[in-house]
Amino acid sequence: MSLIFRLAGRQACNQFLKNEKTGLLNFIRPVTLQAKPAQPPVKEGHDERNMRLKRPQSPHLTIYAPQLTSMLSISHRATGMVLGAYAVGLGMGALVFPDDIPCWVEALECYNPALLTSVKFMLSFPLTYHFWNGIRHLIWDTGKFLTIKEVYLTGYAMLALAISTSIALTVM
Amino acid sequence: MALSLIFKNSARTQVLSKLPANLLKVKPVNTRVFSQLLNNANTTKGSLVSVVSKNVIAKRVMSGDHSKLWPIEKGVAIALLGVVPATFLMPNVILDDVFAVMVVMHAHWGFEACAVDYIRPIIFGAAIPKISLGIIYVISALTLGGLIYYNHHSAGIGKTIRRIWELEPKQTAKN
Ligand code: HEM
């Protein structure tokens, strides 16, 4: 620092300091510190914070391209909701028509066999998908298989397993 | 606040301490770096004070402490890996009830997570998110009650699903 000030005293360097491009004098400005009582931290939620920082919703779905990772993630949620809807449907149905449900199941024999096949698929696919991908989620929760390469590898393996077990159950 | 000023200025003094080498060469090598710095300095000059005073500490409030429930949720999910296939492979009342309780717990937490993620106060206001969580509790309770009743007074979950796989469509038999 002292070297800078000594140099600053010299005529030649004075020019240099005032020079528009290199001008060091532009760096020098007075700073006043004012003591203020500490303010209590303001509580701010995830959304408020992102709005204050003018951040868009993430992931920005109209910009972000669909990827295997995000698609498998949202379909785990979707299959979970479908299975949940089945459970709620059976439970609520049992409150109103407990004795009718077994008869409805028997009635499936009377229709076009395609109906029974599609019922089997609609029951088995969400379950096999959610089952195998649930294992994947639980392994992630232990901190394993979290590199991008492993996430893709286990993703394809899970898809193959989910589709094949679901087809096997459907034609059974 | 003072700390942030010190940090801001220390970036500048670092630049200054590198200067003498350039000064001795007379022709400064990296004028572009300086002009960029100046631009930055000029843009912040007017507003520096207000920038600092705006710097109120914001404590991020996330959802409450989830560290106790999380292991239970994961334990139930792991148990479902065995309970779900077992209920369909060897249906009986005990497995049916275990299935009902565990699936309803698991699905309840799942619905809760979705409600918290999508039905947010910032979009729906203060009331609707709370009401929807309440509705989820009602739905889960009714579902559990219905499933347990079905297990004890009707066919039961395991036998019902199993029966679907035992059916022989009559039309295929004719062909
Ligand atoms: C068969 C064994 C099952 C396993 C291993 C399993 C595993 C999981 C896991 C690990 C999650 C959390 C995903 C995450 O971390 O975000 C989850 C979510 C969920 N599961 Fe399951 N599950 C199973 C069966 C079921 C069943 C039978 C239902 C419905 C009746 C169901 C409904 C749901 C729902 C609604 C969610 C919430 C979706 C979400 O938050 O993204 N699951 N499941």
XYZ file of C-alpha atoms and ligand atoms in Angstrom:
390
model
C 0.000 0.000 0.000
C 2.707 2.471 0.956
C 4.351 1.817 -2.347
C 1.167 2.844 -4.061
C 0.963 6.118 -2.152
C 4.615 6.924 -2.764
C 4.152 6.279 -6.426
C 1.013 8.343 -6.337
C 3.049 11.379 -5.276
C 5.083 11.328 -8.458
C 4.026 13.474 -11.327
C 4.177 10.785 -13.961
C 2.100 8.425 -11.969
C -0.353 11.149 -11.102
C -1.367 11.138 -14.719
C -1.611 7.419 -14.588
C -3.840 7.521 -11.545
C -6.187 10.049 -13.066
C -6.236 8.258 -16.382
C -9.743 7.289 -17.320
C -8.901 3.669 -18.067
C -6.403 2.901 -15.352
C -7.463 5.588 -12.891
C -6.891 4.271 -9.390
C -8.483 7.376 -7.917
C -11.799 6.022 -8.970
C -11.333 3.292 -6.429
C -11.040 5.746 -3.583
C -14.179 6.907 -1.963
C -15.237 7.684 1.578
C -17.189 5.071 3.448
C -19.210 5.856 6.550
C -20.192 3.064 8.892
C -23.318 3.610 10.857
C -24.114 1.406 13.835
C -27.695 0.162 13.914
C -29.409 -2.204 16.317
C -29.548 -5.712 14.935
C -32.859 -6.466 13.252
C -34.592 -9.737 14.103
C -34.454 -12.168 11.191
C -37.452 -11.945 8.908
C -39.258 -15.235 8.370
C -39.357 -16.109 4.722
C -40.791 -19.169 3.041
C -39.456 -20.960 -0.019
C -41.855 -19.187 -2.368
C -41.414 -15.708 -0.853
C -37.655 -16.061 -1.123
C -37.813 -17.054 -4.764
C -40.202 -14.196 -5.516
C -37.931 -11.670 -3.795
C -34.961 -12.977 -5.791
C -37.117 -12.863 -8.959
C -36.467 -16.532 -9.585
C -38.861 -18.379 -11.883
C -40.485 -21.635 -10.868
C -37.925 -24.430 -10.955
C -37.881 -26.624 -12.967
C -39.320 -24.285 -15.572
C -41.570 -26.824 -17.257
C -42.160 -24.924 -20.502
C -38.402 -24.487 -21.019
C -36.909 -27.621 -19.486
C -36.762 -30.589 -21.860
C -38.277 -33.823 -20.556
C -35.553 -36.199 -19.373
C -35.651 -39.795 -18.197
C -34.808 -38.609 -14.677
C -37.666 -36.143 -14.307
C -40.154 -38.381 -16.132
C -39.434 -41.382 -13.887
C -39.659 -39.114 -10.858
C -43.070 -37.693 -11.696
C -44.420 -41.084 -12.757
C -43.465 -42.508 -9.360
C -45.697 -39.848 -7.901
C -48.395 -40.501 -10.516
C -48.413 -44.292 -9.930
C -48.475 -43.653 -6.174
C -51.537 -41.465 -6.621
C -53.225 -44.045 -8.877
C -52.586 -46.818 -6.326
C -53.795 -44.483 -3.599
C -56.968 -43.834 -5.603
C -57.524 -47.608 -5.916
C -57.126 -48.001 -2.153
C -59.469 -45.089 -1.415
C -61.946 -46.433 -3.971
C -61.980 -49.903 -2.426
C -62.143 -48.533 1.115
C -64.949 -46.047 0.427
C -66.732 -48.586 -1.749
C -66.562 -51.101 1.081
C -68.272 -48.605 3.406
C -71.278 -48.386 1.091
C -71.441 -51.728 -0.801
C -69.294 -54.194 1.172
C -71.126 -57.255 -0.178
C -71.449 -56.068 -3.767
C -67.724 -55.763 -4.485
C -67.022 -59.540 -4.700
C -69.979 -59.842 -7.097
C -68.620 -57.102 -9.312
C -65.337 -58.998 -9.449
C -67.173 -62.174 -10.512
C -69.038 -60.185 -13.167
C -65.742 -59.486 -14.935
C -66.011 -63.004 -16.354
C -69.143 -62.127 -18.318
C -67.705 -59.377 -20.486
C -65.287 -59.288 -23.404
C -61.995 -60.815 -22.142
C -60.235 -57.610 -23.187
C -61.901 -55.963 -20.183
C -60.402 -58.443 -17.740
C -57.011 -58.094 -19.422
C -57.103 -54.300 -19.198
C -58.232 -54.449 -15.565
C -55.270 -56.702 -14.818
C -52.925 -54.305 -16.577
C -54.360 -51.211 -14.927
C -53.931 -52.863 -11.530
C -50.535 -54.437 -12.127
C -48.637 -51.751 -14.002
C -48.868 -48.940 -11.415
C -48.028 -51.475 -8.718
C -45.005 -53.054 -10.441
C -43.717 -49.632 -11.499
C -44.164 -48.150 -8.030
C -42.760 -51.301 -6.395
C -39.516 -51.457 -8.397
C -39.033 -47.717 -8.484
C -39.840 -47.576 -4.757
C -36.831 -49.862 -4.191
C -34.778 -47.428 -6.268
C -35.960 -44.520 -4.100
C -35.189 -46.418 -0.899
C -31.663 -47.230 -2.134
C -31.143 -43.550 -2.941
C -32.216 -42.730 0.612
C -29.216 -44.714 1.861
C -26.980 -42.515 -0.311
C -26.167 -45.105 -2.980
C -26.504 -45.033 -6.803
C -26.747 -41.252 -6.900
C -24.364 -40.435 -9.765
C -26.011 -39.432 -13.038
C -24.704 -42.577 -14.719
C -26.115 -44.830 -11.999
C -29.416 -42.946 -11.936
C -29.851 -43.582 -15.684
C -28.672 -47.195 -15.426
C -31.023 -48.080 -12.562
C -33.749 -46.078 -14.321
C -33.604 -48.219 -17.481
C -33.263 -51.416 -15.427
C -36.307 -50.465 -13.348
C -38.358 -49.643 -16.464
C -37.515 -52.990 -18.057
C -38.370 -54.818 -14.840
C -41.607 -52.887 -14.273
C -42.899 -53.366 -17.831
C -41.948 -57.045 -18.022
C -43.409 -58.009 -14.642
C -46.570 -56.069 -15.423
C -47.005 -57.852 -18.782
C -46.311 -61.194 -17.115
C -48.998 -60.485 -14.493
C -51.431 -59.255 -17.151
C -51.244 -62.410 -19.304
C -51.204 -64.681 -16.251
C -23.316 -5.255 7.707
C -19.861 -3.892 8.423
C -18.512 -7.274 7.502
C -20.074 -7.129 4.090
C -18.409 -3.744 3.501
C -15.063 -5.173 4.483
C -15.553 -8.051 2.113
C -16.537 -5.743 -0.692
C -13.486 -3.579 -0.171
C -11.115 -6.465 0.324
C -11.810 -7.518 -3.227
C -10.590 -4.102 -4.258
C -7.477 -4.019 -2.086
C -6.520 -7.370 -3.502
C -6.555 -5.826 -6.933
C -4.503 -2.904 -5.660
C -1.828 -5.104 -4.171
C -1.294 -6.666 -7.551
C -0.798 -3.259 -9.130
C 2.870 -2.406 -8.545
C 3.998 -5.063 -10.992
C 1.890 -3.417 -13.649
C 2.989 0.065 -12.649
C 6.634 -0.785 -13.145
C 5.884 -2.014 -16.631
C 4.343 1.426 -17.241
C 2.081 -0.078 -19.884
C -0.644 -1.626 -17.795
C -1.402 -5.073 -19.186
C -4.899 -5.653 -18.014
C -6.693 -2.378 -18.391
C -9.814 -4.255 -19.291
C -9.969 -5.775 -15.851
C -9.790 -2.305 -14.326
C -12.402 -0.822 -16.559
C -14.699 -3.698 -15.735
C -14.083 -3.158 -12.055
C -14.784 0.533 -12.526
C -18.039 -0.250 -14.200
C -18.978 -2.357 -11.268
C -17.850 0.356 -8.861
C -19.835 2.973 -10.728
C -23.001 1.006 -10.799
C -22.881 0.170 -7.112
C -21.602 3.596 -6.008
C -24.940 5.289 -5.787
C -26.759 2.432 -4.219
C -24.189 0.846 -1.952
C -25.658 2.252 1.231
C -29.139 1.117 0.445
C -27.854 -2.252 -0.743
C -26.297 -2.820 2.641
C -29.316 -1.679 4.619
C -31.557 -3.883 2.465
C -29.442 -6.798 3.583
C -31.819 -7.864 6.344
C -31.234 -11.392 7.545
C -33.992 -13.605 6.212
C -34.535 -16.848 8.041
C -35.854 -19.474 5.662
C -38.885 -21.228 7.020
C -39.268 -24.660 5.531
C -41.845 -27.194 6.627
C -41.518 -28.317 10.232
C -39.137 -30.861 11.722
C -39.563 -34.046 9.730
C -36.581 -35.930 11.149
C -38.630 -38.124 13.528
C -41.325 -39.142 11.044
C -38.971 -39.739 8.121
C -37.459 -43.029 9.407
C -40.975 -44.297 10.176
C -42.118 -43.471 6.643
C -39.146 -45.301 5.207
C -39.681 -48.251 7.552
C -43.289 -48.577 6.374
C -42.198 -48.374 2.713
C -39.630 -51.158 3.289
C -42.232 -53.278 5.090
C -44.657 -52.782 2.167
C -42.116 -54.490 -0.097
C -42.926 -57.711 1.777
C -46.518 -57.079 2.901
C -47.935 -56.201 -0.539
C -46.811 -59.373 -2.398
C -47.525 -61.559 0.654
C -51.133 -60.341 0.908
C -51.834 -61.332 -2.709
C -49.891 -64.624 -2.508
C -51.445 -65.941 0.723
C -54.534 -63.917 1.599
C -55.665 -64.034 5.242
C -57.322 -61.631 7.662
C -54.143 -60.690 9.526
C -52.211 -59.833 6.366
C -55.266 -58.017 5.003
C -55.375 -55.794 8.093
C -51.626 -55.189 8.117
C -51.886 -54.320 4.424
C -54.772 -51.925 5.099
C -53.044 -50.101 7.953
C -49.655 -49.806 6.251
C -50.951 -48.868 2.805
C -53.260 -46.216 4.254
C -50.399 -44.747 6.320
C -48.064 -44.785 3.316
C -50.616 -43.326 0.921
C -51.658 -40.725 3.511
C -48.096 -39.415 3.748
C -47.904 -39.504 -0.051
C -51.096 -37.459 -0.450
C -49.864 -35.078 2.243
C -46.586 -34.558 0.371
C -48.457 -33.793 -2.842
C -50.816 -31.362 -1.079
C -47.887 -29.536 0.537
C -46.083 -29.351 -2.819
C -48.954 -28.247 -5.031
C -51.613 -26.622 -2.818
C -49.367 -23.859 -1.530
C -50.420 -20.843 0.558
C -48.823 -18.474 -1.950
C -51.211 -19.658 -4.665
C -54.300 -20.690 -2.706
C -54.156 -18.396 0.327
C -53.893 -19.418 3.975
C -57.083 -21.453 4.356
C -57.298 -23.870 1.404
C -53.977 -25.668 2.076
C -55.046 -26.342 5.662
C -58.509 -27.452 4.590
C -57.061 -29.844 2.014
C -54.777 -31.420 4.628
C -57.850 -31.850 6.798
C -59.739 -33.468 3.917
C -56.824 -35.880 3.411
C -57.113 -36.936 7.057
C -60.838 -37.554 6.624
C -60.301 -39.552 3.399
C -57.542 -41.655 5.003
C -59.646 -42.384 8.081
C -62.695 -43.389 6.016
C -60.509 -45.523 3.731
C -58.902 -47.338 6.654
C -62.273 -47.911 8.276
C -63.746 -49.226 5.026
C -60.817 -51.544 4.312
C -60.824 -53.013 7.833
C -64.599 -53.508 7.631
C -64.188 -55.187 4.242
C -61.487 -57.497 5.630
C -63.729 -58.654 8.489
C -67.225 -58.576 6.965
C -66.638 -59.310 3.302
C -64.075 -60.996 1.039
C -60.998 -59.100 2.263
C -58.364 -57.259 0.200
C -56.073 -60.171 -0.612
C -58.795 -62.588 -1.760
C -60.532 -59.902 -3.838
C -57.412 -59.041 -5.849
C -56.418 -62.696 -6.094
C -59.857 -63.590 -7.445
C -59.347 -61.210 -10.395
C -56.374 -63.358 -11.445
C -58.292 -66.608 -10.964
C -61.199 -65.637 -13.233
C -61.658 -67.583 -16.460
C -63.330 -65.397 -19.081
C -66.232 -67.452 -20.510
C -65.795 -66.071 -24.015
C -62.268 -67.468 -24.286
C -63.564 -70.827 -23.059
C -66.087 -70.874 -25.941
C -63.464 -70.193 -28.595
C -45.146 -52.067 -2.646
C -44.288 -51.406 -1.994
C -44.146 -49.906 -2.032
C -42.970 -49.255 -1.909
C -41.612 -49.885 -1.715
C -43.231 -47.844 -1.997
C -42.268 -46.865 -1.903
C -42.504 -45.528 -1.953
C -41.541 -44.515 -1.694
C -40.087 -44.750 -1.327
C -42.150 -43.323 -1.840
C -41.525 -41.955 -1.635
C -41.018 -41.389 -2.889
C -40.186 -40.169 -2.609
O -39.151 -40.304 -1.918
O -40.567 -39.095 -3.065
C -43.521 -43.567 -2.170
C -44.457 -42.593 -2.414
C -45.799 -42.851 -2.543
N -46.424 -44.072 -2.525
Fe -45.501 -45.847 -2.376
N -44.569 -47.625 -2.178
C -45.177 -48.884 -2.195
C -46.526 -49.136 -2.348
C -47.491 -48.167 -2.434
C -48.915 -48.423 -2.469
C -49.557 -49.816 -2.445
C -49.522 -47.200 -2.557
C -50.976 -46.844 -2.629
C -51.956 -47.470 -2.140
C -48.514 -46.192 -2.585
C -48.746 -44.839 -2.670
C -47.777 -43.878 -2.658
C -48.040 -42.469 -2.779
C -49.398 -41.807 -2.926
C -46.792 -41.838 -2.716
C -46.543 -40.342 -2.780
C -45.962 -39.922 -4.073
C -44.965 -38.834 -3.862
O -44.873 -38.268 -2.768
O -44.231 -38.542 -4.801
N -47.281 -46.801 -2.497
N -43.724 -44.922 -2.236
